[in-house]
Coordinates of C-alpha atoms in Angstrom, one line a residue:
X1 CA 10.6 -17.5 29.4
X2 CA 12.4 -20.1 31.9
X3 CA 16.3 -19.0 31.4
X4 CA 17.1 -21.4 33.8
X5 CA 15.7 -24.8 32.4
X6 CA 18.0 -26.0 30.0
X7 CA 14.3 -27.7 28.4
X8 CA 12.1 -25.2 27.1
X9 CA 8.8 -25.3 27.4
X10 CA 6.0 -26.3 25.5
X11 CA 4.3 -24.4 22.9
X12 CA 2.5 -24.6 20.4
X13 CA 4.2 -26.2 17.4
X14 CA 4.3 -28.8 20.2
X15 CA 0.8 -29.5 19.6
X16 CA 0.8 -29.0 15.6
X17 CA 3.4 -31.8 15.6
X18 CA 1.2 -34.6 17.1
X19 CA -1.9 -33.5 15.7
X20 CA 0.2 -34.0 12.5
X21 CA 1.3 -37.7 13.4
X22 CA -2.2 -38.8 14.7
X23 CA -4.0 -42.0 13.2
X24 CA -0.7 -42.6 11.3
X25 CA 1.4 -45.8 11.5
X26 CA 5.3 -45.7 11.8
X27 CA 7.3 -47.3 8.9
X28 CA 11.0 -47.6 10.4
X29 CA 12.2 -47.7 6.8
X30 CA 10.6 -44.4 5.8
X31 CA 13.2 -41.6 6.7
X32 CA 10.7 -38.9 7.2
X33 CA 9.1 -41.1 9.4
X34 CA 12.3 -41.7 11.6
X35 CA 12.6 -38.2 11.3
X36 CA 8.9 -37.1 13.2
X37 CA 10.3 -40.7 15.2
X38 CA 13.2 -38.3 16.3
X39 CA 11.7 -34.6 17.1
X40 CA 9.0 -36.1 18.8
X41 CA 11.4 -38.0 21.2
X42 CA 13.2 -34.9 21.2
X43 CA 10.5 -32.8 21.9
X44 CA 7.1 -33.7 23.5
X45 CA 8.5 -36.7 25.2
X46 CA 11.5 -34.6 26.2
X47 CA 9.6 -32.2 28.2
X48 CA 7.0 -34.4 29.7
X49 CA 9.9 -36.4 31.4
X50 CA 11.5 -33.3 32.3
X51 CA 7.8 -32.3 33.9
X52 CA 7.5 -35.7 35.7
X53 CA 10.5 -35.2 37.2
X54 CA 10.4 -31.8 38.5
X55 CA 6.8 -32.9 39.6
X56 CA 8.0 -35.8 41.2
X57 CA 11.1 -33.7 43.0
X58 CA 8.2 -31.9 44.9
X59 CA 6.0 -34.7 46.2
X60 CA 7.7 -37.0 49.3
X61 CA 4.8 -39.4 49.3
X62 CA 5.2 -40.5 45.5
X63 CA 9.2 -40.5 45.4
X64 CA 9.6 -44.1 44.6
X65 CA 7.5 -44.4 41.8
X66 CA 7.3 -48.2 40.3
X67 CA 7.0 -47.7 36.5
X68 CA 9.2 -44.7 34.9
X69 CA 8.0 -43.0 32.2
X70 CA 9.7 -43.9 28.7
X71 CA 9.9 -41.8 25.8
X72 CA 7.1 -44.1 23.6
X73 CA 6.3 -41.7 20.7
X74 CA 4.9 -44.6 19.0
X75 CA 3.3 -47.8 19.9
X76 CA 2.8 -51.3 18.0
X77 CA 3.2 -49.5 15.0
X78 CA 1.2 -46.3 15.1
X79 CA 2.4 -42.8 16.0
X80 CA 1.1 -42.0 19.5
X81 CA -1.0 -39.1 19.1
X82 CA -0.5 -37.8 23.3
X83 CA 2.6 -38.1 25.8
X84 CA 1.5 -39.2 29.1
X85 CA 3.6 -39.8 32.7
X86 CA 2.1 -42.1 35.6
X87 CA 2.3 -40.6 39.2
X88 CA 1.7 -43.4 41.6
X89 CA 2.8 -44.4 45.1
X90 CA 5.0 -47.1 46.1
X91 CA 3.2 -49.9 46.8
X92 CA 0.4 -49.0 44.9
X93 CA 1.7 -51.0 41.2
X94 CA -0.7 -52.3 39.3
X95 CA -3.9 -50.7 41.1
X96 CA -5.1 -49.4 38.0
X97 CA -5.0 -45.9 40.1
X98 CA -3.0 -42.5 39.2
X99 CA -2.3 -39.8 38.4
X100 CA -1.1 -38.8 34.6
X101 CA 0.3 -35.8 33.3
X102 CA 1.4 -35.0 28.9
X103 CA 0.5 -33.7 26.3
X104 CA -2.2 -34.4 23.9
X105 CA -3.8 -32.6 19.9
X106 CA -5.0 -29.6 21.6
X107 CA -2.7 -29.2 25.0
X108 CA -1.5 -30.0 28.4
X109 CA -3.3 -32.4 30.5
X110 CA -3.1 -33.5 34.1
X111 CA -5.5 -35.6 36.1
X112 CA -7.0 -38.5 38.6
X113 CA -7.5 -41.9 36.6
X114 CA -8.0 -45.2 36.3
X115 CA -7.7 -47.8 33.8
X116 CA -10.6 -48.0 32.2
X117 CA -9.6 -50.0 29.5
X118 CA -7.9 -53.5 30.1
X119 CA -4.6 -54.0 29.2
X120 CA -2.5 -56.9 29.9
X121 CA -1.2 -55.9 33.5
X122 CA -4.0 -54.1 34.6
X123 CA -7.7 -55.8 34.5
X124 CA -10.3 -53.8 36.8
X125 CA -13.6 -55.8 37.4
X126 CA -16.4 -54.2 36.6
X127 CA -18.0 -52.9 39.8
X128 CA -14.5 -52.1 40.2
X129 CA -14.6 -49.2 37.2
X130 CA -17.9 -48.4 38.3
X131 CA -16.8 -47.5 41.7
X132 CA -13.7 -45.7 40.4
X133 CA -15.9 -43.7 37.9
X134 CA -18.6 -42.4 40.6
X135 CA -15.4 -41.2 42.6
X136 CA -13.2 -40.3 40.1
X137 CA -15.1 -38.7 37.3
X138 CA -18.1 -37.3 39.2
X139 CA -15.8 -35.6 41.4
X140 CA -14.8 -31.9 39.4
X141 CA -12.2 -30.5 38.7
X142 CA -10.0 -34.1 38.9
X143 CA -8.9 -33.2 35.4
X144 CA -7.1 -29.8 34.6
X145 CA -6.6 -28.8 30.9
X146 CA -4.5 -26.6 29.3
X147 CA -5.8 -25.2 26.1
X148 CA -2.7 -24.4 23.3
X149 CA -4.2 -21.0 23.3
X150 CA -3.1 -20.2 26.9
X151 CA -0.1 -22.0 26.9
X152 CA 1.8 -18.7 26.5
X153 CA 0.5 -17.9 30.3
X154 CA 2.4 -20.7 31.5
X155 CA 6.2 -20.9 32.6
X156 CA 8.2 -24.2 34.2
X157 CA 7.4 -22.9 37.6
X158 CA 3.8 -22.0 37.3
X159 CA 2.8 -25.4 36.0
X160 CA 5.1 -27.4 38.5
X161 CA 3.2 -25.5 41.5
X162 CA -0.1 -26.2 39.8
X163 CA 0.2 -30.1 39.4
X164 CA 1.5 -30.6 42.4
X165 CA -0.8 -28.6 44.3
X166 CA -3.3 -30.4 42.5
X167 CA -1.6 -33.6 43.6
X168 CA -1.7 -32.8 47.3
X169 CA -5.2 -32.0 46.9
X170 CA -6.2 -35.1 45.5
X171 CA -4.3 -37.1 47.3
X172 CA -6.8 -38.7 50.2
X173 CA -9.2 -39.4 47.5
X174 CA -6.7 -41.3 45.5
X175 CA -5.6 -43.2 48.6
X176 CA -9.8 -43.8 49.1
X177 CA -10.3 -45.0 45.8
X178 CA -7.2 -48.0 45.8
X179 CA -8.7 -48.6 49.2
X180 CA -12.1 -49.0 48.1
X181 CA -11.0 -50.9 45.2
X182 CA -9.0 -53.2 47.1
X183 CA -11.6 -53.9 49.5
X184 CA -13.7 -54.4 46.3
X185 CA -12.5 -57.8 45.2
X186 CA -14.1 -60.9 46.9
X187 CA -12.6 -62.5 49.2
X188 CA -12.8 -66.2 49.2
X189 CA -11.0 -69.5 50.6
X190 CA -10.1 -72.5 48.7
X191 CA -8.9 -76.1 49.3
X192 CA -6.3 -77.7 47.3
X193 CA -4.4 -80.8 46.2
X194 CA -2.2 -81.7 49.4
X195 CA 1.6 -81.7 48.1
X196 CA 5.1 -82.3 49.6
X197 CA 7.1 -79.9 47.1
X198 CA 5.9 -76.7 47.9
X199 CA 3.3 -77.0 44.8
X200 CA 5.6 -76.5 42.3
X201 CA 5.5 -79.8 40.8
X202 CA 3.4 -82.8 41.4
X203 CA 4.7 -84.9 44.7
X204 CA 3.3 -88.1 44.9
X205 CA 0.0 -90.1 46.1
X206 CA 1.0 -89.9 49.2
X207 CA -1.7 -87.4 51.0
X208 CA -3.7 -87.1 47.7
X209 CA -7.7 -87.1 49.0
X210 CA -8.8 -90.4 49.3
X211 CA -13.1 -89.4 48.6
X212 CA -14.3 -92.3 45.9
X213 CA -14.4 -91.0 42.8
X214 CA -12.2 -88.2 43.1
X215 CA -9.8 -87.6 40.0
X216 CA -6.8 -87.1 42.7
X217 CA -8.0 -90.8 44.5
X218 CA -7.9 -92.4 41.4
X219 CA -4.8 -90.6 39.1
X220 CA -2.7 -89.2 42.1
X221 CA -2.2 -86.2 41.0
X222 CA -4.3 -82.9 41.2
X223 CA -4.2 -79.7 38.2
X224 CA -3.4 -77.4 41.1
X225 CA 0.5 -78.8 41.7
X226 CA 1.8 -76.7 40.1
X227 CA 0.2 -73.2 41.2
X228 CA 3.5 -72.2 42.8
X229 CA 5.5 -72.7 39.6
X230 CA 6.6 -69.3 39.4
X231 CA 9.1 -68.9 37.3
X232 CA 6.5 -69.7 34.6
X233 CA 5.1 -66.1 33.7
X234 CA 3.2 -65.0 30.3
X235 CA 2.5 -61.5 29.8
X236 CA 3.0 -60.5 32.9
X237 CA 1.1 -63.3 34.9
X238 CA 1.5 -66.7 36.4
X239 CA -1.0 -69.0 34.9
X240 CA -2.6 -72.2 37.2
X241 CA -5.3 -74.3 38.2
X242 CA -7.6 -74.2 41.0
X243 CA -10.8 -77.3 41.6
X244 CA -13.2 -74.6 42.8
X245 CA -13.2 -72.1 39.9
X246 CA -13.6 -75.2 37.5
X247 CA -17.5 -76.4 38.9
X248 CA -18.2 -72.8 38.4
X249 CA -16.5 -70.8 35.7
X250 CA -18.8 -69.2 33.8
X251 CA -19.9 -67.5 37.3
X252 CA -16.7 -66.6 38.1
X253 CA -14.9 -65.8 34.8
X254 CA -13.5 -62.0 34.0
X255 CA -13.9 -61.7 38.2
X256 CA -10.9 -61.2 40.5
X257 CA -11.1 -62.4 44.4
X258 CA -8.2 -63.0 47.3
X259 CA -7.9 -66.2 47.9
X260 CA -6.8 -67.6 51.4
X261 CA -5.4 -71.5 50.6
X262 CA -5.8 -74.3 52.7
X263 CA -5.2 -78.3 52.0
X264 CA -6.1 -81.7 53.6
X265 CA -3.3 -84.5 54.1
X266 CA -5.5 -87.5 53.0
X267 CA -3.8 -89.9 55.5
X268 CA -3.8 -88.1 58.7
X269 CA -6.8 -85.9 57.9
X270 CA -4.8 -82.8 59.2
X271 CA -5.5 -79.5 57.4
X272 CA -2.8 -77.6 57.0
X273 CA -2.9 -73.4 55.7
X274 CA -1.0 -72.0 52.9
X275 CA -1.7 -69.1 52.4
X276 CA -3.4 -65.6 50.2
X277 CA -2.9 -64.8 46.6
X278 CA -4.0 -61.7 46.3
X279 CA -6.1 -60.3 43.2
X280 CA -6.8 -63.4 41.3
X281 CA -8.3 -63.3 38.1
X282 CA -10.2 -66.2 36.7
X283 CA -9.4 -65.9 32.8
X284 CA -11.9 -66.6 29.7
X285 CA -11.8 -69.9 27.8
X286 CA -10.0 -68.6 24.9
X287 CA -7.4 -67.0 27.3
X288 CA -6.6 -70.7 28.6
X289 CA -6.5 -72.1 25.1
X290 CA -3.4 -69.2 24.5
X291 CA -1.7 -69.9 27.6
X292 CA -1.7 -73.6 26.6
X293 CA -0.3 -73.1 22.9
X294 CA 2.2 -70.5 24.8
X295 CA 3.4 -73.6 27.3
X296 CA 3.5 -76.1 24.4
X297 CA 6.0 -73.9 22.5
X298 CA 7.9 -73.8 25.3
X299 CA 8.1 -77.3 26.0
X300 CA 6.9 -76.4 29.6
X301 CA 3.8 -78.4 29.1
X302 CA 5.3 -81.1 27.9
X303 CA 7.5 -80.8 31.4
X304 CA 4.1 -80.8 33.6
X305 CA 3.5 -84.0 31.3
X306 CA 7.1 -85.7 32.4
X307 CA 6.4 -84.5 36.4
X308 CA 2.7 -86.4 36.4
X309 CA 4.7 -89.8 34.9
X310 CA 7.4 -89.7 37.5
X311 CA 5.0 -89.8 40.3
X312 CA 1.5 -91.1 39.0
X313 CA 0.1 -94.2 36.8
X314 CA -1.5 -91.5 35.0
X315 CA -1.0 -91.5 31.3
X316 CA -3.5 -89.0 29.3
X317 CA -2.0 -85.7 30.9
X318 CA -1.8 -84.5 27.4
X319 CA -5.5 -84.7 27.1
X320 CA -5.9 -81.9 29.0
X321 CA -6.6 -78.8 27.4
X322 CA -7.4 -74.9 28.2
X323 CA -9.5 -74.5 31.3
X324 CA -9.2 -78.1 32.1
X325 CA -5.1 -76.9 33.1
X326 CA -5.3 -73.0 33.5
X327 CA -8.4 -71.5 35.2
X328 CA -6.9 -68.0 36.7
X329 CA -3.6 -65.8 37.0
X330 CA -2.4 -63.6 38.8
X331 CA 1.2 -61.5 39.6
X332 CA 4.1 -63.1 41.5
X333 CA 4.2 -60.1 43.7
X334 CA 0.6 -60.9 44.8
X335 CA 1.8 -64.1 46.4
X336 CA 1.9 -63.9 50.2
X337 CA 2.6 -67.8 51.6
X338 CA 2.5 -68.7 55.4
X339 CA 6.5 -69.0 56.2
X340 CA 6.5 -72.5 55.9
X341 CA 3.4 -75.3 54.4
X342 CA 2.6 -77.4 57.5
X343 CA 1.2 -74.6 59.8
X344 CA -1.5 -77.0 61.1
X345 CA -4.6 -75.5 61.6
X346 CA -6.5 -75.6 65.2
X347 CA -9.1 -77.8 65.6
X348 CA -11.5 -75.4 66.9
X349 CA -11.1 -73.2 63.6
X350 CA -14.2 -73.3 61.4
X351 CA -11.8 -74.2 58.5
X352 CA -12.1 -77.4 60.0
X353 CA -15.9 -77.9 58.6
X354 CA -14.9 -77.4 55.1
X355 CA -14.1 -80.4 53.5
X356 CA -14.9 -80.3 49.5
X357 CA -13.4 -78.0 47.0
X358 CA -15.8 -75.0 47.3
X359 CA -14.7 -71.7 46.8
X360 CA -16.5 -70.7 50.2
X361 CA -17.0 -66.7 51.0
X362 CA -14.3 -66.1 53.5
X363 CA -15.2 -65.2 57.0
X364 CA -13.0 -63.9 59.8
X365 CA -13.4 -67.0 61.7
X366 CA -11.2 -68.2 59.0
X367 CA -8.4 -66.3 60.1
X368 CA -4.9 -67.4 60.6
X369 CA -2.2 -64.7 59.4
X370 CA 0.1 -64.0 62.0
X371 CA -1.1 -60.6 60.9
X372 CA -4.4 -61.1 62.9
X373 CA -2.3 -62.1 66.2
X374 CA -0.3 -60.0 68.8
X375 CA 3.1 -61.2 69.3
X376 CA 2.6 -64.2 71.6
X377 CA 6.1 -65.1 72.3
X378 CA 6.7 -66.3 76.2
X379 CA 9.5 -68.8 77.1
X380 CA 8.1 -69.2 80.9
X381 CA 4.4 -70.4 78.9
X382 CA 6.4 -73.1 77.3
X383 CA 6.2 -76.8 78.0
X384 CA 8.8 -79.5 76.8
X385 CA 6.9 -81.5 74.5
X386 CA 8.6 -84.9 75.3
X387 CA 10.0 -86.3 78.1
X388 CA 13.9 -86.7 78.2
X389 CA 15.0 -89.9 76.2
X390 CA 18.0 -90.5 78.5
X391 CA 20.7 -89.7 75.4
X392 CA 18.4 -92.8 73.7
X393 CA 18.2 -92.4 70.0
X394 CA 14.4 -93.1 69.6
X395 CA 13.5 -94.7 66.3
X396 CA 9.9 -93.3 64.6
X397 CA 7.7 -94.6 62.3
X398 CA 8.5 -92.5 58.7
X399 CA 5.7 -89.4 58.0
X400 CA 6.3 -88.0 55.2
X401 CA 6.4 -84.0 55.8
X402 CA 5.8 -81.1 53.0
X403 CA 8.5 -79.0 52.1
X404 CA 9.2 -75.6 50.8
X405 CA 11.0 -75.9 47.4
X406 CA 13.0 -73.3 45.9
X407 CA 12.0 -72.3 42.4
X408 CA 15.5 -72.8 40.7
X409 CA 14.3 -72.0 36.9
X410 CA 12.7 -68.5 38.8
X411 CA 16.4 -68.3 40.8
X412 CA 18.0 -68.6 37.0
X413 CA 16.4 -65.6 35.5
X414 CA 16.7 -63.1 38.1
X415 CA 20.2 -64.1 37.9
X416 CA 20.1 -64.2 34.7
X417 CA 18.5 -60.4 34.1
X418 CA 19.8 -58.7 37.2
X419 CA 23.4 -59.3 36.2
X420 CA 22.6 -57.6 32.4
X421 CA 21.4 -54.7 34.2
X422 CA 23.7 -54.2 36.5
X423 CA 26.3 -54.6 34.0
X424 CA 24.2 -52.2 31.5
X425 CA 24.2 -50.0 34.3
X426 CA 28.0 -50.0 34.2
X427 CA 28.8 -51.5 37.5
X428 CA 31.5 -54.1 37.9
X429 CA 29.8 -57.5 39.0
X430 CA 30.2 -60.8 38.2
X431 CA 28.3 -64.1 39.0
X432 CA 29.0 -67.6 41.0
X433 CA 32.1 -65.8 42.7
X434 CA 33.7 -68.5 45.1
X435 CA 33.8 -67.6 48.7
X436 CA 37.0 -68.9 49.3
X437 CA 36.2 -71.6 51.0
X438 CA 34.6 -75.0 50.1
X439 CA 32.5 -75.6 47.3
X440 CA 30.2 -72.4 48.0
X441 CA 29.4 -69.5 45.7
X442 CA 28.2 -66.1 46.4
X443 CA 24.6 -65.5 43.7
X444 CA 26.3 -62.1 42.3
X445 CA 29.6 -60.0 43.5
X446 CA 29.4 -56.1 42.4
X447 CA 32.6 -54.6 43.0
X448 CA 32.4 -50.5 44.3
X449 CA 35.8 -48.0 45.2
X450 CA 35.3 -49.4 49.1
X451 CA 34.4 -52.9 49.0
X452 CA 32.1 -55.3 47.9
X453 CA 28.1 -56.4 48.0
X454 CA 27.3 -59.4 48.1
X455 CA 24.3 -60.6 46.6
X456 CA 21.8 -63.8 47.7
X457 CA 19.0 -64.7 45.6
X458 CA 15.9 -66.8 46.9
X459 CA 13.4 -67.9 45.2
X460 CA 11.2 -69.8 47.5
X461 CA 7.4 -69.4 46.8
X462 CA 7.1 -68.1 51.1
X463 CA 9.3 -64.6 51.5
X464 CA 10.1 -65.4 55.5
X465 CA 11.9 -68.6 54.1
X466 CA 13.8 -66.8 51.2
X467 CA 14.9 -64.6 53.6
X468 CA 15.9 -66.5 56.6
X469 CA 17.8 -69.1 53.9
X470 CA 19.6 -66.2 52.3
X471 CA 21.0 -63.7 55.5
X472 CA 22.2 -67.0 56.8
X473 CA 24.1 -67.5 53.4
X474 CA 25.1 -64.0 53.1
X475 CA 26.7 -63.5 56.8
X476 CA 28.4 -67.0 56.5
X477 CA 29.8 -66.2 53.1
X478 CA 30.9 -62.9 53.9
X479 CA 32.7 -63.7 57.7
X480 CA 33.6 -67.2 57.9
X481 CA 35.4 -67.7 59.9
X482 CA 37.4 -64.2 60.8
X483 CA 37.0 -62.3 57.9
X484 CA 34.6 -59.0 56.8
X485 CA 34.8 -59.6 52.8
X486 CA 31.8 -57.8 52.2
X487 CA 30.4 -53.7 52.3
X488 CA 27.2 -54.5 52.2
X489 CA 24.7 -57.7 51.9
X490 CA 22.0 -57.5 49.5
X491 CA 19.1 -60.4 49.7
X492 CA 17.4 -60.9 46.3
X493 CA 13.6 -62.2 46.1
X494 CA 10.9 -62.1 43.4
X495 CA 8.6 -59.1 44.3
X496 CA 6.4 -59.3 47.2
X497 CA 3.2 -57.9 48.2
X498 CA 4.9 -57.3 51.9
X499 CA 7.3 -54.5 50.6
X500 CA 6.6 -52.8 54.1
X501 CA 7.4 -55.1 56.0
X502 CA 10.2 -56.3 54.8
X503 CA 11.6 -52.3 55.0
X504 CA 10.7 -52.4 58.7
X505 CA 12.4 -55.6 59.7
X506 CA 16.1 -54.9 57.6
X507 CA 15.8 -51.1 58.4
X508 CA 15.3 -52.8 62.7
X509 CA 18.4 -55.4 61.9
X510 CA 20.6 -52.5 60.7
X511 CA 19.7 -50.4 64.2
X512 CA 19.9 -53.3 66.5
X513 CA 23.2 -55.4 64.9
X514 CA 25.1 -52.6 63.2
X515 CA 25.3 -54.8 60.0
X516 CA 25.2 -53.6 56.4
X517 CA 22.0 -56.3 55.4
X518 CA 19.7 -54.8 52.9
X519 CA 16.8 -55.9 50.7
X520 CA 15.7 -55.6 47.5
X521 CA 13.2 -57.2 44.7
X522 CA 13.5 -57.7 41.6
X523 CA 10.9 -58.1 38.5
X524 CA 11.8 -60.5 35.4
X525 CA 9.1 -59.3 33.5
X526 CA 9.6 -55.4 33.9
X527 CA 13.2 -55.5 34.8
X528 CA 12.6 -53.6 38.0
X529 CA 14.7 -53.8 40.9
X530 CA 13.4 -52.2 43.9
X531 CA 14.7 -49.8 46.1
X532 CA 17.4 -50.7 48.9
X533 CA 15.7 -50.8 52.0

């Protein structure tokens, strides 16, 4: 017996109780009902948290876990007839890959999965599961089970080494099968509607494709204006538009791909790169037809409705319906825009031969993330573009440039949220704090016993442009023009799939400028905020 656990551990009535509960459904009025609601909290869910955590105390690699267990004893109604804990690696949310440990009719279970069944997060393609099954499930021993009969050879101790030995072991194939599975989803590149607000609502005719007969030549508008809307989430998932998918949905329907962006300014013919959403799922006709009642009782399709009037002669917006407005969706964090939208691409770039909306296989010709380039920064290489005007103010004919717009509904609920947790968290922080000078506001003030953090939220569909907007804010606020008001600055963003990144180049700030500047994300639909880093 573990004297020195203040859980104890499982046994046997442990089992009885949910093989007692199983196939029922939960009536919160019945008191026995709240009663099994209670021991089972008590009990079974108890001590699989109390497993996870010693479990998780062991293991470096899988410290920061994204989604903590909770103590679900039943679920949409029915008594939940198992306990179960996801192991998982930072960074590796959503993959559909992990490990599980609990409890389940006839005893202790740990193991390598996947999701085999789709839920509302997490939607594996088929080849997808296919792959995960040939490596996960024709692999032995990747699931250990403890029968209640043997339970009695068990202690705390014993079954912590065990799992996390079995872990460790485990360990490179669960980092081959995301890898594989990442690798498994198509890649593809796709042109859309040029825009001059960041595609979060429509902008205008002006550099609207000018082909006879197109719908954006003749309406001025295209369905893909909005695809960077993302403060607009439903279960989980922004839903949008994209010209490609629609000439072949049934082919690509229930399939996910990464899409690399591009767009083509009508007028000047210049194509300009975006950039990669990353595991984008092109959803079934009856899943648009949701999404569409959803945005109607929301009023927010009746606002995409308003944004086409203010900038088109088109009238019928309303017409639209189901696939003919949403197509795919996919997570905020899998956004990953170029830092701002007019990185012109070369001329000699094979991009440059793709001119109607196909969704083309990508090739690495394609390529133009700064992540495929070396650092290519030399002043001595540089040239003065212009002559010198002699201190003459020049006067230019008007081009209209594209702009990165901040998503200020998005902005509003991380405010919004973050401060309620905080607060429910029992920290001392209010919002819209004035910075003493001016008209200017710091996003969120939490107050600690040696100073204060301040907080900048950005909500601007590219990260690099959230972030440069913010530490600007943050170290103005904070020392303007002799002062040191803050502990520590905190920038805010929606989550992002360059997490890593993002650690490196605060954690290099901090070493290099001695300055308290930290990052962190934060997740309106779970109500995750991510580590400091």
């Amino acid at each position: 017996m573990d004297t020195q656990h203040k859980v104890p551990f499982f046994n046997t009535e442990d089992i009885a109780l949910l093989q007692e509960v199983v196939g029922k459904k939960y009536d919160k009025n019945n008191p026995k009902h709240q009663g099994k609601g209670k021991q089972l909290k008590n009990g079974v869910w108890k001590k699989t948290l109390y497993w996870y955590n010693l479990v998780i105390k062991r293991l470096k690699e899988y410290d920061c876990t994204e989604r903590n267990p909770k103590r679900r004893w039943q679920n949409r109604g029915n008594f939940m007839s198992y306990t179960w804990a996801q192991i998982l690696k930072k960074g590796d949310k959503d993959t559909g890959v992990y490990f599980t440990i609990g409890i389940g009719q006839k005893g202790l279970d740990y193991k390598l999965d996947y999701q085999y069944k789709d839920s509302s997060r997490i939607k594996l393609g088929v080849e997808q599961k296919t792959l995960c099954e040939s490596l996960i499930r024709n692999t032995s021993d990747t699931r250990i089970f403890i029968s209640a009969d043997k339970l009695h050879e068990y202690t705390w101790e014993r079954l912590v080494d065990d799992t996390v030995a079995f872990i460790i072991k485990y360990t490179p194939l669960y980092d081959e099968v995301i890898q594989k599975v990442r690798n498994l989803n198509q890649k593809r590149i796709a042109r859309i509607a040029y825009n001059t607000d960041g595609w979060v609502k429509p902008s205008g005719e002006y550099g609207k494709s000018e082909a006879e007969n197109s719908f954006e030549s003749a309406n001025g508008y295209g369905h893909e204006e909005w695809l960077f809307d993302l403060d607009k989430i439903y279960n989980g998932y922004h839903y949008a538009f994209l010209e490609p998918v629609r000439k072949q949905h049934q082919a690509y329907a229930g399939n996910i791909f990464d899409v690399v962006l591009f767009t083509i300014n009508g007028e000047t013919k210049q194509r300009y790169y975006i950039g990669e959403i990353f595991n984008v799922e092109v959803i079934s006709e009856e899943e648009a037809k949701e999404v569409c009642q959803y945005y109607k009782e929301l009023g927010w399709l009746q606002e995409m409705e308003q944004q086409v009037r203010e900038v088109s002669n088109y009238k019928a917006f309303y017409r639209w319906k189901g696939l003919e407005v949403f197509n795919i969706r996919f997570k905020v964090s899998d956004v990953k825009l170029a830092e701002s939208i007019d990185v012109a691409i070369p001329p000699n770039n094979l991009i440059n031969n793709l001119n109607r909306y196909s969704f083309a296989h990508y090739k690495e010709e394609y390529a133009l993330t700064e992540d495929t380039k070396a650092d290519t920064y030399n002043f001595d290489a540089a040239k003065d573009s212009e002559p010198p005007t002699n201190g003459e103010v020049k006067k230019r004919k008007y081009k209209r440039q594209p702009k990165t717009v901040e998503i200020e509904d998005l902005h509003q609920a991380i405010s919004d949220k973050l401060l309620a947790k905080l607060k429910n968290e029992g920290r001392i922080v209010k919002r819209e704090v004035g910075a003493g000078y001016g008209n200017n506001r710091i996003d969120l003030v939490e107050q600690v016993s040696d100073g204060d953090i301040f907080y900048e939220i950005k909500t601007y569909p590219s990260l690099k442009t959230s972030i440069r907007v913010a530490i600007g804010q943050l170290l103005e606020y904070s020392m303007w023009t002799k002062q040191n008001k803050a502990k520590e600055l905190i920038v805010i963003t929606q989550p992002t799939p360059d997490f890593a990144k993002v650690k490196e180049y605060f954690a290099h700030i901090r070493k290099t400028y001695n300055i308290a500047l930290y990052y962190q994300s934060f997740d309106i639909e779970t109500n995750e905020l991510s580590d400091k880093v």
